[in-house]
Tab-separated table of C-alpha atoms in Angstrom:
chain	number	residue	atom	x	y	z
A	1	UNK	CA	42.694	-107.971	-14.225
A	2	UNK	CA	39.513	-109.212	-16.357
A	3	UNK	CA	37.597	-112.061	-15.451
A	4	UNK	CA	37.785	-114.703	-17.939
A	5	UNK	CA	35.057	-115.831	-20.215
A	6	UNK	CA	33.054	-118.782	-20.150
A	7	UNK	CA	35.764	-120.243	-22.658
A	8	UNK	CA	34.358	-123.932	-22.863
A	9	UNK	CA	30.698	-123.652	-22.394
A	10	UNK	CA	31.204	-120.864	-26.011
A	11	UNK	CA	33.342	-123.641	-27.203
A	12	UNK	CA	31.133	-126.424	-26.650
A	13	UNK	CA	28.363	-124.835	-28.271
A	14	UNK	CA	30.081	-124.055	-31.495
A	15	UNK	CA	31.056	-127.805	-31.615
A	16	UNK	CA	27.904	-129.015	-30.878
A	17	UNK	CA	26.709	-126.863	-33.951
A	18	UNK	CA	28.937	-128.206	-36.556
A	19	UNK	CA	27.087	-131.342	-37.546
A	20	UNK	CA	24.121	-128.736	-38.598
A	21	UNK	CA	26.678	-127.472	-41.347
A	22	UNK	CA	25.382	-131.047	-43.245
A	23	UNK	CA	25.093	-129.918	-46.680
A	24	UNK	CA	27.070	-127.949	-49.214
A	25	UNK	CA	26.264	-124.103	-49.111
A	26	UNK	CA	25.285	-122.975	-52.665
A	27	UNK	CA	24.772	-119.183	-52.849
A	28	UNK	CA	22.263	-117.640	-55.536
A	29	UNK	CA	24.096	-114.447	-57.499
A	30	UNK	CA	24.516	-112.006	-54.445
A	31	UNK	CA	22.508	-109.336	-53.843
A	32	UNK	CA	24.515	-108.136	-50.979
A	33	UNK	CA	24.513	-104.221	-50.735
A	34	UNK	CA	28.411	-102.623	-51.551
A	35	UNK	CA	30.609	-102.492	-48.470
A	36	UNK	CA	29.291	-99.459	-45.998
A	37	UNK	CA	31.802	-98.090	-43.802
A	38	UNK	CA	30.727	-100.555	-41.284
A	39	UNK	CA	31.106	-104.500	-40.366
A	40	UNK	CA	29.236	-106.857	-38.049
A	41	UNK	CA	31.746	-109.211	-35.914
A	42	UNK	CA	30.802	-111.545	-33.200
A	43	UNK	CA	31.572	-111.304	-29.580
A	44	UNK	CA	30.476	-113.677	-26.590
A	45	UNK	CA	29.406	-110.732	-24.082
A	46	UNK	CA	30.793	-109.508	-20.880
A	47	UNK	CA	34.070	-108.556	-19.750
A	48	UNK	CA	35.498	-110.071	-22.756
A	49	UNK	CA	33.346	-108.064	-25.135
A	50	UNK	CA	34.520	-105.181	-22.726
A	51	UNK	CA	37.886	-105.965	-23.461
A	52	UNK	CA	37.516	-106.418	-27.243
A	53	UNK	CA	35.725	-103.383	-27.623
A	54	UNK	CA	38.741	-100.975	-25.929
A	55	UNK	CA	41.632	-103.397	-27.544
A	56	UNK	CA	40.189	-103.911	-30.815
A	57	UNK	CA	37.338	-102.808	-32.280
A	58	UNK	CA	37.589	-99.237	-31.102
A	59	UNK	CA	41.240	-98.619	-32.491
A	60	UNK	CA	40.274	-100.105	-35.423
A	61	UNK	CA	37.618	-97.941	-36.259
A	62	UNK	CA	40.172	-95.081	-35.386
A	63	UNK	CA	42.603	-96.198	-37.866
A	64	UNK	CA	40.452	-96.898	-40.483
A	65	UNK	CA	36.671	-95.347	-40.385
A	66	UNK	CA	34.924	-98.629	-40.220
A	67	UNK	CA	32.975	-99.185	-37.377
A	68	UNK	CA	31.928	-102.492	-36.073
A	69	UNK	CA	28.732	-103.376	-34.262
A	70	UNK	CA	29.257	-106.301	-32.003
A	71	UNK	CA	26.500	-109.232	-32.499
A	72	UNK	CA	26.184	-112.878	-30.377
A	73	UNK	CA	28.078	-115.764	-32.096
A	74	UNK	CA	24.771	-117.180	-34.552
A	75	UNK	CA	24.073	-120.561	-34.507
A	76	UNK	CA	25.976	-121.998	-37.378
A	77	UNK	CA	22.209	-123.193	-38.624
A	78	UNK	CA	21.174	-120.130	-39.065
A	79	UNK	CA	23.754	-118.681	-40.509
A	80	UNK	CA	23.379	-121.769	-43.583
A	81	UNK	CA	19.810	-120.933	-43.703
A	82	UNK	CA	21.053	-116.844	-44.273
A	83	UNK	CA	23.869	-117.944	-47.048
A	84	UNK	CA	20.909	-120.248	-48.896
A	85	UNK	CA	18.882	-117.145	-49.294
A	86	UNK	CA	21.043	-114.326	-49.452
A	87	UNK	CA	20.488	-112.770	-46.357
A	88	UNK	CA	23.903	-112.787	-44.397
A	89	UNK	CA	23.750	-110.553	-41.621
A	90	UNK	CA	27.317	-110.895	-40.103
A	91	UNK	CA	30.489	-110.260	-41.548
A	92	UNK	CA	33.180	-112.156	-39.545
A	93	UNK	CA	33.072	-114.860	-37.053
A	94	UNK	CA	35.267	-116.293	-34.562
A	95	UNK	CA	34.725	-119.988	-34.393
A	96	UNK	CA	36.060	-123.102	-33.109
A	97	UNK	CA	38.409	-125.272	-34.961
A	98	UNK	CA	36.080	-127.755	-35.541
A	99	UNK	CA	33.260	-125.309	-36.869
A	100	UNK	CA	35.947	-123.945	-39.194
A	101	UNK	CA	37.309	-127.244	-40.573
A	102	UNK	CA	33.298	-128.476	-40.648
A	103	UNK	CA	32.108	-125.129	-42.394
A	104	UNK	CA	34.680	-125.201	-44.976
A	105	UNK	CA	34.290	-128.686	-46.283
A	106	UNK	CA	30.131	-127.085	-47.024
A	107	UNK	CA	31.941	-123.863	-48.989
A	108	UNK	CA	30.739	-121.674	-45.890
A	109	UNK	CA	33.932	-118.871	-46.286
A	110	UNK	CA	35.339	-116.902	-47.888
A	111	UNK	CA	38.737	-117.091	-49.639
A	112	UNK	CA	41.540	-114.806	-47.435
A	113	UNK	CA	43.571	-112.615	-48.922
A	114	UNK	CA	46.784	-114.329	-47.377
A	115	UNK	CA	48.696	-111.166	-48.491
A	116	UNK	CA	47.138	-109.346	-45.730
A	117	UNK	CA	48.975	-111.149	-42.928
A	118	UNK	CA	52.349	-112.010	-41.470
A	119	UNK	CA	51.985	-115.701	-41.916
A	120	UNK	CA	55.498	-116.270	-40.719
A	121	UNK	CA	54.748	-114.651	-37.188
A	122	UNK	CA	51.460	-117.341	-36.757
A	123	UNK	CA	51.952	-120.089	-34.539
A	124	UNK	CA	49.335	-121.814	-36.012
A	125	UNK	CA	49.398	-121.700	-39.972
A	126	UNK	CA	46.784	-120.352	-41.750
A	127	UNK	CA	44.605	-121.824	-44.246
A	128	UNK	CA	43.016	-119.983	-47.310
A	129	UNK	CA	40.137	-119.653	-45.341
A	130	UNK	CA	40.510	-119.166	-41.577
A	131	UNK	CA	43.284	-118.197	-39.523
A	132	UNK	CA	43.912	-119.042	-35.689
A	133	UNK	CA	43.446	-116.142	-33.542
A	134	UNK	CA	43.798	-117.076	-29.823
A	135	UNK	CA	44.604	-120.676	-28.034
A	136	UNK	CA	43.226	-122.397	-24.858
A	137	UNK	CA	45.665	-124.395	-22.761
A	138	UNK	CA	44.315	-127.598	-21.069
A	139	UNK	CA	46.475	-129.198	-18.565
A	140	UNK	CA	47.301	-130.570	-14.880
A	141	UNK	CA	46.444	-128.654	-11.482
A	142	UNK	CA	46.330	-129.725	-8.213
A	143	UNK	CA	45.621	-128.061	-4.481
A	144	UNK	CA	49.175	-126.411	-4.006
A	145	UNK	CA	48.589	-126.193	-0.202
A	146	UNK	CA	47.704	-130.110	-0.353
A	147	UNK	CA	50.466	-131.301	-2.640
A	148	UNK	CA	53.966	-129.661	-2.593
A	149	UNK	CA	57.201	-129.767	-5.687
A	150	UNK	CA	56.792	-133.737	-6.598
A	151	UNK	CA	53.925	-134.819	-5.613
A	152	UNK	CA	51.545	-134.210	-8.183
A	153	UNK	CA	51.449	-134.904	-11.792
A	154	UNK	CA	53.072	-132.242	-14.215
A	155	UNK	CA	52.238	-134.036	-17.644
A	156	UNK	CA	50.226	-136.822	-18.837
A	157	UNK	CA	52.092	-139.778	-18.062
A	158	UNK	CA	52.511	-138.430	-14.874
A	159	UNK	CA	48.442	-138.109	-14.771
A	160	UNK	CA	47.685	-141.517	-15.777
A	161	UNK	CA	50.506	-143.399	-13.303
A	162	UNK	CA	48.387	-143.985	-10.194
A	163	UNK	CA	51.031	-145.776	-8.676
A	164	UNK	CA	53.173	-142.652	-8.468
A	165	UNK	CA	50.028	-140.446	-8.448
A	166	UNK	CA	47.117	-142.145	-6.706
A	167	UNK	CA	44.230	-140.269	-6.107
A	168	UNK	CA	40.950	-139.193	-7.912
A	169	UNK	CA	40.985	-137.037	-11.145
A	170	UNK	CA	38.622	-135.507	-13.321
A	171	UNK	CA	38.671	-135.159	-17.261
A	172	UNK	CA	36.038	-133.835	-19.590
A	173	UNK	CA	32.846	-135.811	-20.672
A	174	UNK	CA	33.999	-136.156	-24.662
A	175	UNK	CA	36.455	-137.437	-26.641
A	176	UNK	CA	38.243	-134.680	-27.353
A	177	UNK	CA	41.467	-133.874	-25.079
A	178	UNK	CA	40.798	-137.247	-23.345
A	179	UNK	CA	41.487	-139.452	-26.708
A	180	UNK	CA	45.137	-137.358	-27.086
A	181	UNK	CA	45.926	-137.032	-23.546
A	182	UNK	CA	45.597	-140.746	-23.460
A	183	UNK	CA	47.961	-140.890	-26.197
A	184	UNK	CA	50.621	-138.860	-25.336
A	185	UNK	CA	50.711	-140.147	-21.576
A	186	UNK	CA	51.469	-143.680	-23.535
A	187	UNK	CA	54.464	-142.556	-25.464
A	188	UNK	CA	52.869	-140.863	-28.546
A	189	UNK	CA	54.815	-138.252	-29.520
A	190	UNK	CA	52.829	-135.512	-30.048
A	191	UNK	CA	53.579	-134.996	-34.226
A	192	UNK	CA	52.401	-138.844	-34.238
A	193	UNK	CA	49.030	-138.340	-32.213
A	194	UNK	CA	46.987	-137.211	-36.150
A	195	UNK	CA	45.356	-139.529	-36.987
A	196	UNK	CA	44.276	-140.983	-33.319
A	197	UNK	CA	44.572	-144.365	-32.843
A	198	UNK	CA	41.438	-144.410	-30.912
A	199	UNK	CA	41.661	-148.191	-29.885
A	200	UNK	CA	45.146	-147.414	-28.132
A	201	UNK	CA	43.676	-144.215	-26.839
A	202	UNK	CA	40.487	-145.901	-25.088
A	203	UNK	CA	42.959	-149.084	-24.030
A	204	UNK	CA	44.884	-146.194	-21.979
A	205	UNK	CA	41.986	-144.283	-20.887
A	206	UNK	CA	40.741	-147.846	-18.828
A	207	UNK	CA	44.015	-147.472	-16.939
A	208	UNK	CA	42.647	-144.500	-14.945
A	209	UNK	CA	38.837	-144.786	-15.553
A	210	UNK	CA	38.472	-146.018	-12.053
A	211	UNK	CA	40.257	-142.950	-10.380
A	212	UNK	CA	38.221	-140.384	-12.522
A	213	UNK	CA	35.713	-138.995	-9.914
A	214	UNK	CA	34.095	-137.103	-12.578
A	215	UNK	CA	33.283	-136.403	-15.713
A	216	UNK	CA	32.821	-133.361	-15.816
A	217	UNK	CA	30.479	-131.699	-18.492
A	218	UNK	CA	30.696	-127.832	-16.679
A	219	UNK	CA	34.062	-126.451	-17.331
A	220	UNK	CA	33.792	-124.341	-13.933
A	221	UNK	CA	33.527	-127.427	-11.913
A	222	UNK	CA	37.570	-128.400	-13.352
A	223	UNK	CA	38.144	-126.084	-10.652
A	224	UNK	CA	35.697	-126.362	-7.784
A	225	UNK	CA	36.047	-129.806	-7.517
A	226	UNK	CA	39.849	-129.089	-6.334
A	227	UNK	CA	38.534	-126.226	-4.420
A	228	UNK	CA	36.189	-128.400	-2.553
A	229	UNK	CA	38.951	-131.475	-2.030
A	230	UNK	CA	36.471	-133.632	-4.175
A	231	UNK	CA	39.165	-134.355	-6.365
A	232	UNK	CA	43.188	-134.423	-5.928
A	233	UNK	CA	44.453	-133.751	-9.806
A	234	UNK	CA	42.310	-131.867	-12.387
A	235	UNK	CA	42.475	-131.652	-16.630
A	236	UNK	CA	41.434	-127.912	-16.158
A	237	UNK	CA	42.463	-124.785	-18.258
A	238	UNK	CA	45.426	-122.162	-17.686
A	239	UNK	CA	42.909	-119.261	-17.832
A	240	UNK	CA	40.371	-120.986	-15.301
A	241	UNK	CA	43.433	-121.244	-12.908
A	242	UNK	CA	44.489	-118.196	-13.583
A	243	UNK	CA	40.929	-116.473	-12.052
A	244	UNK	CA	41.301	-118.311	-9.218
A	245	UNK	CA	44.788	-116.733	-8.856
A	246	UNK	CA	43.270	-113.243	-8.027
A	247	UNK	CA	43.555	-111.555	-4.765
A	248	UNK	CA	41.075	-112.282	-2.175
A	249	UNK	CA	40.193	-115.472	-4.099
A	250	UNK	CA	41.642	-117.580	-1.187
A	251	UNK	CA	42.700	-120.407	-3.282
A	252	UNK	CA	45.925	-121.468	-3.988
A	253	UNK	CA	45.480	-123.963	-7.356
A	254	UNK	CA	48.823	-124.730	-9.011
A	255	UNK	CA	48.934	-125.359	-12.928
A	256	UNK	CA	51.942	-127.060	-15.034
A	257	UNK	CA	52.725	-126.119	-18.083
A	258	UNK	CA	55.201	-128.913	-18.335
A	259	UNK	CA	53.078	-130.763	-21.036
A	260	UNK	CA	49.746	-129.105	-22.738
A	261	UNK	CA	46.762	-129.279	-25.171
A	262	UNK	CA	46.326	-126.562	-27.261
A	263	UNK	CA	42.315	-125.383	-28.984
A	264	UNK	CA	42.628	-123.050	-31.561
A	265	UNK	CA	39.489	-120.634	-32.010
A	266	UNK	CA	39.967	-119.310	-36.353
A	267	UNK	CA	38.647	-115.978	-37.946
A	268	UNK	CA	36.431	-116.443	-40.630
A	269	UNK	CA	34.251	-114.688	-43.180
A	270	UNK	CA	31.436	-116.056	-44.226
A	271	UNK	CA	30.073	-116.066	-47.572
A	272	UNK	CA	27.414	-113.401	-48.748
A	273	UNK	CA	29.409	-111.202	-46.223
A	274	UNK	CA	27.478	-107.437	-46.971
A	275	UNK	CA	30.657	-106.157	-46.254
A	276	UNK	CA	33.279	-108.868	-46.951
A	277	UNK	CA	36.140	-106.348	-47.518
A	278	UNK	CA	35.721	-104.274	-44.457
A	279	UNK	CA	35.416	-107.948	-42.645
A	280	UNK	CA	39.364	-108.981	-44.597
A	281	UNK	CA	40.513	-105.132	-43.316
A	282	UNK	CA	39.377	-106.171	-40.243
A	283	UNK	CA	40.436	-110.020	-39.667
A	284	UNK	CA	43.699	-108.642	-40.778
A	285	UNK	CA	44.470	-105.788	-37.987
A	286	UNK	CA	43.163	-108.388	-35.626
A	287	UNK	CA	45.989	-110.465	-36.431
A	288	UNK	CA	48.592	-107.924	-36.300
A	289	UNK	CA	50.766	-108.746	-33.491
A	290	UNK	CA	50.132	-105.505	-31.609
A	291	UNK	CA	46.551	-105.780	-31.731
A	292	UNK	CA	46.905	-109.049	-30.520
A	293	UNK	CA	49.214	-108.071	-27.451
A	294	UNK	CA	46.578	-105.633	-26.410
A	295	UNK	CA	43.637	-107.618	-26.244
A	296	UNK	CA	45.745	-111.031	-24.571
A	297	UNK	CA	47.135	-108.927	-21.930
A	298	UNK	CA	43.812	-108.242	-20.391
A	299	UNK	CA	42.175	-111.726	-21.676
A	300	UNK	CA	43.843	-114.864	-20.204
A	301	UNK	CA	44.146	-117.169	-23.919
A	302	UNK	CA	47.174	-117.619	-26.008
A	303	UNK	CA	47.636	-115.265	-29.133
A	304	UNK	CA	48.573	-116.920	-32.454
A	305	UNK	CA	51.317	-113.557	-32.998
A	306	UNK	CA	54.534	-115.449	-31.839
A	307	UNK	CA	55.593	-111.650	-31.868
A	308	UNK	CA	52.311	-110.148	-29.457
A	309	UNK	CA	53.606	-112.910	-26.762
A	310	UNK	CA	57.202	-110.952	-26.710
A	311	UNK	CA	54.611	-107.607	-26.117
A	312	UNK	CA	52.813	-109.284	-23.322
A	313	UNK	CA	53.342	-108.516	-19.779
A	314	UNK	CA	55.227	-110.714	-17.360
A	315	UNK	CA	52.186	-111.341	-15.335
A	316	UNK	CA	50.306	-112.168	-19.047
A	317	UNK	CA	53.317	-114.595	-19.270
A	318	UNK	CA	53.020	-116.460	-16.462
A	319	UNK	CA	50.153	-117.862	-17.772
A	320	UNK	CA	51.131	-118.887	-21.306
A	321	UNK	CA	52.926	-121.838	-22.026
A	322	UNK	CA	56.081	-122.267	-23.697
A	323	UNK	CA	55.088	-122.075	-27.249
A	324	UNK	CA	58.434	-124.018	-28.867
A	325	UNK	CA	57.900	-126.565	-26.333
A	326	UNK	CA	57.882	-130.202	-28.432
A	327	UNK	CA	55.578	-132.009	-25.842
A	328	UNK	CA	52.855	-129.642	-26.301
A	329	UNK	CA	49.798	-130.251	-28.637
A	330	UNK	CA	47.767	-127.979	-30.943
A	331	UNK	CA	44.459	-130.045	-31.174
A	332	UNK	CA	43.347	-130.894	-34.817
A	333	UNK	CA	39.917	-129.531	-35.435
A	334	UNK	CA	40.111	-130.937	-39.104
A	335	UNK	CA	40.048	-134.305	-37.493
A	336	UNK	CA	37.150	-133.963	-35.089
A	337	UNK	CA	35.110	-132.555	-37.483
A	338	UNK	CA	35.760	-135.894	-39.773
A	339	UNK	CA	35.583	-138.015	-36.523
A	340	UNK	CA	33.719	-136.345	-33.651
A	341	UNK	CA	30.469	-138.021	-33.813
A	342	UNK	CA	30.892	-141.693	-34.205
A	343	UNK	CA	34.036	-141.445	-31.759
A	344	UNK	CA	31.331	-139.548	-29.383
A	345	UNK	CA	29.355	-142.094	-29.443
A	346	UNK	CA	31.939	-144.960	-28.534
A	347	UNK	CA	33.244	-142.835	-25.662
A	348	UNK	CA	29.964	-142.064	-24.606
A	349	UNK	CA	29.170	-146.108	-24.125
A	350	UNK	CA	32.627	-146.626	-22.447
A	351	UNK	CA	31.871	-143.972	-19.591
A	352	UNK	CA	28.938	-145.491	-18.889
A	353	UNK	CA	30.158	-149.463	-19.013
């Protein structure tokens, strides 16, 4: 099987990049060349881009001409400074839901042609301007050798009841998943989590702040940590569980996907795209449900096709949570990029008090 990506480390860089999005984008008339028989996509490198390139981006260019040259993500910066002087040099990005929510409030994308897509097989709706391509699923492991059926937290009230649970935890150093994990381990339900009631949230989080052994800014370390016995329960990721799952790994990390939280990462095109109807051609086949069980079988995240995950393998499967599951949570980008700073900030001082 492929290795997975650096999934948080890519997303935590495209979050960190959405505050540079600070003004409105106003393009000058376009002097963007006609579409070529070409588009320039984004990729994050290594065996994903391996993966991409054999699932997607080849058989695209053998069903339709167009061949796509594979760039790094851009810093969002840059890519303002290229739409304020007309010289775009990508034509589709994958981005983080915050980036996406941040970008469009500035006019940074394109319009989608929603009749293009099979909005009805998506998860995640679509907007006008980005859809969700693939998810990340955050929840609860634990040392399976160490801590057998019952004795280890499956959801988040379960996580946050050290009398039940005792031991020490982890959870990641923002906001973000903590402020909604708090939440729903309090009773929330999870359609009544939008917008956060952050004084509840933090109220819960000082419940468990003493058993939280780290805070962990490296997503690798959600897993090493158990590896090493440093910590009992982690907040870690389905995929990063899933690596340590492969043979000769000697670890034997269990995972629930009784309760968990859900990032989105959205397809966009930017605008002054040189070739922003090759880039809708392509944003659409990537959606297609097929194309989406090809690539997903060999790289550990969620698709958004409700139909690819009925393509996927049964090893793929084991790995993906139960998508009509009503304790689950799709994380609001939309709100993070209205709130992430300030509320930053506050949890920021509350670690450290």
């Amino acid at each position: 099987m492929q290795k997975s990506i650096p999934t948080l480390s890519r997303r935590s860089f495209l979050s960190g990049t959405a505050g540079a999005l600070a003004a409105p984008i106003v393009l000058r008339a376009s002097c963007a060349a006609a579409d070529s028989g070409s588009l320039t996509f984004t990729s994050w490198g290594g065996t994903y881009e391996e993966a991409l390139i054999k699932t997607v981006t080849n058989p695209f260019t053998q069903e339709t001409g167009i061949k796509v040259n594979l760039i790094p993500t851009p810093d969002l910066a840059k890519l303002k400074a290229q739409q304020l002087t007309n010289t775009v040099d990508v034509d589709a990005l994958l981005v983080t839901a915050e980036v996406a929510a941040t970008a469009s409030k500035q006019g940074a994308w394109e319009k989608l042609d929603m009749s293009k897509f099979d909005v009805e097989d998506m998860t995640v709706p679509p907007t006008s301007e980005y859809v969700t391509w693939d998810m990340y699923v955050g929840g609860i492991a634990w040392d399976a050798n160490k801590y057998g059926q019952g004795k280890h937290p499956t959801n988040f009230a379960e996580y946050f009841d050290l009398k039940k649970f005792p031991g020490r935890r982890t959870f990641r150093n923002r906001p973000n998943e903590a402020l909604e994990a708090a939440l729903l381990a309090d009773g929330t339900a999870p359609n009544k989590i939008y917008p956060l009631d952050v004084d509840r949230a933090f109220k819960v989080l000082d419940r468990i702040k003493s058993s939280v052994a780290a805070w962990i800014t490296a997503t690798p370390q959600t897993v090493s940590l158990l590896q090493t016995g440093e910590v009992d329960f982690s907040y870690t990721y389905a995929n990063r569980i899933k690596e340590t799952a492969q043979p000769g790994s000697g670890s034997s990390l269990g995972f629930s996907f009784e309760q968990n939280l859900l990032s989105t990462e959205k397809l966009v095109i930017p605008k002054g795209a040189p070739n922003k109807e090759n880039a809708m051609k392509f944003v659409a086949y990537a959606s297609r449900a097929d194309v989406q069980a090809r690539l997903f079988n060999v790289s550990p995240v969620v698709p958004n096709s409700k139909k690819a995950i009925s393509m996927l393998s049964a090893e793929a499967r084991k790995w993906m949570p139960d998508m009509n599951n009503p304790n689950n949570l799709v994380l609001d980008g939309a709100y993070w990029a209205d709130n992430l700073e300030p509320v930053t900030r506050r949890f920021k001082e509350w670690v450290l008090t």
